[in-house]
PDB file of C-alpha atoms in Angstrom:
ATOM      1  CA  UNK A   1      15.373 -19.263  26.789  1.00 68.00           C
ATOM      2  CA  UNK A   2      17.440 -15.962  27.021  1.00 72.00           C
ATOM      3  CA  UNK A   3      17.567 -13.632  23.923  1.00 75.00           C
ATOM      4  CA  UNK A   4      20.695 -11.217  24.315  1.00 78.00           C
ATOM      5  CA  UNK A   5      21.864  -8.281  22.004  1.00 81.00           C
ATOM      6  CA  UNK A   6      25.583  -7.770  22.427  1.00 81.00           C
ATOM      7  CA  UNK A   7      28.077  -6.156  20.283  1.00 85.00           C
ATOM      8  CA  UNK A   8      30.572  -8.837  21.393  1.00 83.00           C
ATOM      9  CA  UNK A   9      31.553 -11.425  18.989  1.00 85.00           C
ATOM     10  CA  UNK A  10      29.806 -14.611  19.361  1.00 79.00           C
ATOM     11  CA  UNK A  11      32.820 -16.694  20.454  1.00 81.00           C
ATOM     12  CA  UNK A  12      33.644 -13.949  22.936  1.00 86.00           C
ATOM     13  CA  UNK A  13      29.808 -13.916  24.015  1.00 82.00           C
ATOM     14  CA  UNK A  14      29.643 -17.469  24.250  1.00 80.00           C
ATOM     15  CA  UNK A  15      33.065 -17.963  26.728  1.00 84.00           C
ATOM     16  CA  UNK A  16      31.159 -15.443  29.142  1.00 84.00           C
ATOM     17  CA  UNK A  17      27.982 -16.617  29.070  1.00 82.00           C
ATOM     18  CA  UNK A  18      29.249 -19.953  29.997  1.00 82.00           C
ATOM     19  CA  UNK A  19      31.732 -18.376  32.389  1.00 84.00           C
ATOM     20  CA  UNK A  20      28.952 -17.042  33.941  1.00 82.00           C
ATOM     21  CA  UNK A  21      26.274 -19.666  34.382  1.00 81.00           C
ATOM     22  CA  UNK A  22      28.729 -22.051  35.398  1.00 82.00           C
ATOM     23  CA  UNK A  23      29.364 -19.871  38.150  1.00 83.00           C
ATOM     24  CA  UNK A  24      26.034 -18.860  39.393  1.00 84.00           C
ATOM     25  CA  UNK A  25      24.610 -22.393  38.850  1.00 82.00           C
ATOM     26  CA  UNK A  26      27.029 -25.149  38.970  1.00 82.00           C
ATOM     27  CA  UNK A  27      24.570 -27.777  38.950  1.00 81.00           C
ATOM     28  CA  UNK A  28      23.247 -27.072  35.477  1.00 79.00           C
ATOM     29  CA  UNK A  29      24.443 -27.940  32.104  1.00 78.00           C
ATOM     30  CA  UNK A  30      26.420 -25.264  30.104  1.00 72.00           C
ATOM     31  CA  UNK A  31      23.866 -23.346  28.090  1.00 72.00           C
ATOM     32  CA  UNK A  32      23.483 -24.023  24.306  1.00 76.00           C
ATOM     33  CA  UNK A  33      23.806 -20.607  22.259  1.00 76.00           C
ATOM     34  CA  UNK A  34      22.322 -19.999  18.769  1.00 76.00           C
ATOM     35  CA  UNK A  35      21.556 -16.713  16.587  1.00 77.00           C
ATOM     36  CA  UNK A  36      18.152 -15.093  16.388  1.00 79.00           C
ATOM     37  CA  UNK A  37      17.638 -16.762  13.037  1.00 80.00           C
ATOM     38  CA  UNK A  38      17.833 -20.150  14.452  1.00 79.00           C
ATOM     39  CA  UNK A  39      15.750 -19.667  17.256  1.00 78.00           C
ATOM     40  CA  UNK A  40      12.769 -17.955  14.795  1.00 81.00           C
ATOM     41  CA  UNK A  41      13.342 -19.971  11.959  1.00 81.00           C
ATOM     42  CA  UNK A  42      10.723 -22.854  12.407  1.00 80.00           C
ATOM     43  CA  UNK A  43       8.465 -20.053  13.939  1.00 82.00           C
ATOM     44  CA  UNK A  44       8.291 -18.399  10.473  1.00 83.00           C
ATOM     45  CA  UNK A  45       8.384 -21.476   8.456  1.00 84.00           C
ATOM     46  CA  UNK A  46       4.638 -21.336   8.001  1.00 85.00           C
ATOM     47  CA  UNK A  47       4.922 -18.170   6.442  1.00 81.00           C
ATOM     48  CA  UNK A  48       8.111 -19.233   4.345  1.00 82.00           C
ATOM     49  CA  UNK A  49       5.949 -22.028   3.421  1.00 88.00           C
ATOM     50  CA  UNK A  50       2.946 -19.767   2.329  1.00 85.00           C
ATOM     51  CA  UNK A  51       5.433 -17.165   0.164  1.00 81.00           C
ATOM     52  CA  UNK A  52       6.633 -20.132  -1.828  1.00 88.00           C
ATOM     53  CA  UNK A  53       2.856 -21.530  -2.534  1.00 91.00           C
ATOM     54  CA  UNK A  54       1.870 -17.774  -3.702  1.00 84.00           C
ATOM     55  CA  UNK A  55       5.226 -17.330  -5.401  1.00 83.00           C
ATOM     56  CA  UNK A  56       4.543 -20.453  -7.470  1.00 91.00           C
ATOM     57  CA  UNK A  57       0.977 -20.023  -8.134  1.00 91.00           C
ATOM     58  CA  UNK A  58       2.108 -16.509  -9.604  1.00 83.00           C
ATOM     59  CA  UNK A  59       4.284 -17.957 -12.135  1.00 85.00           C
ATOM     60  CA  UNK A  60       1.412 -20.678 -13.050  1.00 92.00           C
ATOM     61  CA  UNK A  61      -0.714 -17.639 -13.607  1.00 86.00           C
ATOM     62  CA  UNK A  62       2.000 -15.804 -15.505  1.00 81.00           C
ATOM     63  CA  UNK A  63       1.961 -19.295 -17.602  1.00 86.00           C
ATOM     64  CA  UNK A  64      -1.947 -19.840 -17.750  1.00 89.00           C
ATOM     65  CA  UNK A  65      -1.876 -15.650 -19.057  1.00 83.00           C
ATOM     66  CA  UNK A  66       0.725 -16.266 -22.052  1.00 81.00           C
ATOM     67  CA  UNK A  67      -0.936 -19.703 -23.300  1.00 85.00           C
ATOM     68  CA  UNK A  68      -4.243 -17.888 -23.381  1.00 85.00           C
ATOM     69  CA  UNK A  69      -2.518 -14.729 -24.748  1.00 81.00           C
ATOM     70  CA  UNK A  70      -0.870 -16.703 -27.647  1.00 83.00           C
ATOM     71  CA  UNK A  71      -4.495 -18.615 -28.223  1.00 86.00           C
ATOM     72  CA  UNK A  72      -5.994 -15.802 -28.415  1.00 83.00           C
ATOM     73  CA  UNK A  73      -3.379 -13.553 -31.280  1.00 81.00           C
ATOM     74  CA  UNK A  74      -3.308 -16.782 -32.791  1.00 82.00           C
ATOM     75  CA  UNK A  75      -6.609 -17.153 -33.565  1.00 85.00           C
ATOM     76  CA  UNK A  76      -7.307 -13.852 -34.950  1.00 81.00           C
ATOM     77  CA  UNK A  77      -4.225 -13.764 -36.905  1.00 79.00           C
ATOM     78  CA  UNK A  78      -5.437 -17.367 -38.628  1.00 80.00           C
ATOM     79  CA  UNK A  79      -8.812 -16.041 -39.058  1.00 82.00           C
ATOM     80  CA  UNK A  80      -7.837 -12.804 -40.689  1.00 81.00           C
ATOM     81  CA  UNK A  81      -5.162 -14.251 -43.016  1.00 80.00           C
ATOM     82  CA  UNK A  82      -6.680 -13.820 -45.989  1.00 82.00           C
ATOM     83  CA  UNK A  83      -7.533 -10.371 -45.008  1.00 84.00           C
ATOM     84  CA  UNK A  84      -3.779  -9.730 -44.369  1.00 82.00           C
ATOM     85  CA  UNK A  85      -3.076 -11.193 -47.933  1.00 82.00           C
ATOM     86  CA  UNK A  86      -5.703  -9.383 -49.683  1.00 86.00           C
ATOM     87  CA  UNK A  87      -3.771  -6.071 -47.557  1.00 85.00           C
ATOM     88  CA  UNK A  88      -0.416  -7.164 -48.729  1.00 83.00           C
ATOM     89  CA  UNK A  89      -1.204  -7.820 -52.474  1.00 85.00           C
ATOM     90  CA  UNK A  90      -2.117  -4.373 -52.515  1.00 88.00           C
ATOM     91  CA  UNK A  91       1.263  -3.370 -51.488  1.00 88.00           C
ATOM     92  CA  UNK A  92       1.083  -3.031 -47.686  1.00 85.00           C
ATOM     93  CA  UNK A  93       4.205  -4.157 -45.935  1.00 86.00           C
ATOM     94  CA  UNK A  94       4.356  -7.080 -43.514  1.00 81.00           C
ATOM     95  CA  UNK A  95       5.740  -4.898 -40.939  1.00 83.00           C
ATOM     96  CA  UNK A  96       2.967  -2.644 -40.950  1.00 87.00           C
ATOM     97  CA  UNK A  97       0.439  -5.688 -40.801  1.00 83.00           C
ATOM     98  CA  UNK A  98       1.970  -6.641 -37.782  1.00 82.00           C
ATOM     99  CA  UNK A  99       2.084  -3.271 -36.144  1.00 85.00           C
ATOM    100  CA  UNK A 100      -1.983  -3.115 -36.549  1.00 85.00           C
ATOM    101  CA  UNK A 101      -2.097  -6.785 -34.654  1.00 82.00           C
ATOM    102  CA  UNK A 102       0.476  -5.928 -31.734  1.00 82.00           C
ATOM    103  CA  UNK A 103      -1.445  -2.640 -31.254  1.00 85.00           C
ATOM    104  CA  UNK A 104      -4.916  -4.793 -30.945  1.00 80.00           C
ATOM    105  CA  UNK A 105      -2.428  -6.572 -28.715  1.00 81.00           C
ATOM    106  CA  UNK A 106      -1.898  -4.036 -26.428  1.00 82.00           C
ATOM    107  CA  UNK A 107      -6.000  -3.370 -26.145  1.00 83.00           C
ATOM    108  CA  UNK A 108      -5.352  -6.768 -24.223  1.00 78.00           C
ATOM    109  CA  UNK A 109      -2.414  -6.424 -22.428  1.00 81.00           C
ATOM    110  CA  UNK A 110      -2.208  -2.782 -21.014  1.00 85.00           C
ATOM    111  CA  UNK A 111      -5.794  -2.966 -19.115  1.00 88.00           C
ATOM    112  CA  UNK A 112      -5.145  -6.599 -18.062  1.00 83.00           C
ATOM    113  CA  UNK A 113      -1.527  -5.513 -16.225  1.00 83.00           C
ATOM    114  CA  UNK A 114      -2.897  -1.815 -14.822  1.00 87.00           C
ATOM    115  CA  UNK A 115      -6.072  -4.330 -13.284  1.00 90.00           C
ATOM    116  CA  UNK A 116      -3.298  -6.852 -12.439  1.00 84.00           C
ATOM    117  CA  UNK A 117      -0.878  -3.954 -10.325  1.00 84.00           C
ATOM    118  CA  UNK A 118      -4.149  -2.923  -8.565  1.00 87.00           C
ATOM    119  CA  UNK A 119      -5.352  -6.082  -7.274  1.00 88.00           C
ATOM    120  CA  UNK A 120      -1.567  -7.107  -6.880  1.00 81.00           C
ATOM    121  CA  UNK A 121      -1.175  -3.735  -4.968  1.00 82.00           C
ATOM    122  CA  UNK A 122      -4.192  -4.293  -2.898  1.00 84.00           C
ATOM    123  CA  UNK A 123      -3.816  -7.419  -1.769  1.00 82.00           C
ATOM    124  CA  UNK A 124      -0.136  -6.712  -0.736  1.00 78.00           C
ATOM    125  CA  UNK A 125      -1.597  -4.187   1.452  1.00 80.00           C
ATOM    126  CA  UNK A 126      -4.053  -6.639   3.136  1.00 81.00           C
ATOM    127  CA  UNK A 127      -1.492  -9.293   3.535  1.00 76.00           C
ATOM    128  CA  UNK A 128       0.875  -6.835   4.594  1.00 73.00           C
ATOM    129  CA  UNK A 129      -1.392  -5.933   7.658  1.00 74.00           C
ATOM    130  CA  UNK A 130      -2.029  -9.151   7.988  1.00 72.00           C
ATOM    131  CA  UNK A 131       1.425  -9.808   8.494  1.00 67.00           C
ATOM    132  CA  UNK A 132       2.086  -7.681  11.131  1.00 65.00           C
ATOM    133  CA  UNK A 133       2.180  -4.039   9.609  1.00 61.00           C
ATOM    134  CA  UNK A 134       4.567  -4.741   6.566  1.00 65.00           C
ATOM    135  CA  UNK A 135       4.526  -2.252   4.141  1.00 63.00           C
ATOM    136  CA  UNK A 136       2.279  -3.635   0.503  1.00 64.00           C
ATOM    137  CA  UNK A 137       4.577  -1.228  -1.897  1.00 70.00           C
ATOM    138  CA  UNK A 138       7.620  -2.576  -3.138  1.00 74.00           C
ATOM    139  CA  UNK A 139       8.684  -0.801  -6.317  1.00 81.00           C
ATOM    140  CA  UNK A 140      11.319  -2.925  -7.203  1.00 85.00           C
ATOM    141  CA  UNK A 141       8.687  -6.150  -7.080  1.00 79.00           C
ATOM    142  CA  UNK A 142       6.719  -4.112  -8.862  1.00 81.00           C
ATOM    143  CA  UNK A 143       8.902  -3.316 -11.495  1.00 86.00           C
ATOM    144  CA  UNK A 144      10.297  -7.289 -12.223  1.00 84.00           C
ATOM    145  CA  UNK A 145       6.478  -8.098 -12.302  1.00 79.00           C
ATOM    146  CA  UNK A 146       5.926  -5.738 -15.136  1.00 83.00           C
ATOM    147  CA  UNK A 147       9.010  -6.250 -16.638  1.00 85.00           C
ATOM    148  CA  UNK A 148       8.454 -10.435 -16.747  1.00 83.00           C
ATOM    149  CA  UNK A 149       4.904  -9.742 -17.933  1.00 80.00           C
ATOM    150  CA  UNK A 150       5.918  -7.174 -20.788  1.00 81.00           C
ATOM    151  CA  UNK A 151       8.214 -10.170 -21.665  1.00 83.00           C
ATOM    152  CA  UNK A 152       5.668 -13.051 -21.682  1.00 81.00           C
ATOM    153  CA  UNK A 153       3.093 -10.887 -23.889  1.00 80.00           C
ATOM    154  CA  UNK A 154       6.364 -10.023 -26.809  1.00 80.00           C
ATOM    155  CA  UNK A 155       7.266 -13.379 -26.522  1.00 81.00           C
ATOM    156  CA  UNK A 156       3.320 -14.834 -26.740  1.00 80.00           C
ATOM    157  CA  UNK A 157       2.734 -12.653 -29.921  1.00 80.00           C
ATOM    158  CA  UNK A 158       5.971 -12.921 -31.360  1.00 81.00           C
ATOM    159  CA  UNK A 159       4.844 -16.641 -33.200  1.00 83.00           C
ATOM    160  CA  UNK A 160       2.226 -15.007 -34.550  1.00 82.00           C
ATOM    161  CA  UNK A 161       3.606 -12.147 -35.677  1.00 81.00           C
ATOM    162  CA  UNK A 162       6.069 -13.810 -37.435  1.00 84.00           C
ATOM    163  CA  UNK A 163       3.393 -15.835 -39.214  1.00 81.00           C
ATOM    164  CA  UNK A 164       2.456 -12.105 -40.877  1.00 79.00           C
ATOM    165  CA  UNK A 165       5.748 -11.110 -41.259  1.00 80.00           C
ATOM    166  CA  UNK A 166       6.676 -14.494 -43.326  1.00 83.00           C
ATOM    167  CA  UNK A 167       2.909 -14.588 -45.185  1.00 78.00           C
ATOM    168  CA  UNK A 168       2.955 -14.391 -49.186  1.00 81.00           C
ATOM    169  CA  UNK A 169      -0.348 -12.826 -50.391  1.00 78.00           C
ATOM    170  CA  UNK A 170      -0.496 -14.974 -53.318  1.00 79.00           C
ATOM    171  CA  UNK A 171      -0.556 -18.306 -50.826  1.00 76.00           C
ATOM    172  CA  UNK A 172      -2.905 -16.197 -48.283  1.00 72.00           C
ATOM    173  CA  UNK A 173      -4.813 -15.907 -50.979  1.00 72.00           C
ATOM    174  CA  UNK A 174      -5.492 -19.354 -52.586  1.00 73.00           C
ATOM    175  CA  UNK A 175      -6.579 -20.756 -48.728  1.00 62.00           C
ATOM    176  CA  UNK A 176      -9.725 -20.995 -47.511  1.00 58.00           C
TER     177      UNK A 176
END
């Protein structure tokens, strides 16, 4: 096995190469020529493998976090509906309501991602070595991980938010 760098085009590469061997050993079979990629591709396929497993497992967490998210907003908007009716009777708005809840939301959210980027962070860095000296900082990773998660806690809250938003104090009232 013979890796060459050339600036020659393959085809061009390939006619010399054969030229060549052909020449110097007669005997042999013309030599069979392939790109770097091909010849490393099954030796990184465990890896390839093991970024897929991770990358999937990431989006069952991302999954697992918004069911449990929703549960969760859920449940405290259903438990504190009459409170929220009592709150609108007396002439707060619906909007406001749901301000209060998606700030408690964020009490949830913001410390879970910051923990979430530093764990993330750190084991990038420790797989990264691991990896042979790849660098565990990737902003733009970074920044599609926050972005999908700021998207998976509006769109976890936003059924329950619109449960507020739609609530009539007189039927929040009468339940229970």
């Amino acid at each position: 096995t013979l890796f060459l760098r050339s600036r020659l085009p393959a085809a061009e590469l390939r006619e010399t190469l054969q030229r060549e061997a052909q020449g110097e050993f007669p005997g042999l079979p013309a030599p069979r020529l392939g790109s770097f990629e091909q010849a490393t591709h099954l030796s990184i396929l465990p890896q390839l493998v093991l970024g897929g497993a991770a990358s999937a497992l990431g989006v069952l967490a991302l999954i697992l976090a918004a069911t449990g998210l929703y549960g969760v907003l859920a449940f405290q908007v259903a438990s504190r509906r009459r409170e929220f009716g009592v709150r609108m009777a007396l002439g707060a708005p619906g909007a406001r309501i749901a301000s209060q809840v998606g700030r408690g939301l964020l009490w949830w959210v913001v410390p879970g991602t910051l923990l979430g980027v530093a764990m993330g962070q750190g084991a990038a860095m420790v797989v990264g070595q691991v990896l042979g000296g790849l660098g565990g900082f990737d902003a733009a990773a970074l920044a599609v991980v926050l972005l999908a998660f700021v998207l998976m806690a509006v769109l976890a809250a936003g059924a329950p938010l619109l449960r507020i938003l739609r609530l009539r104090p007189s039927d929040a009232l009468r339940s229970e």
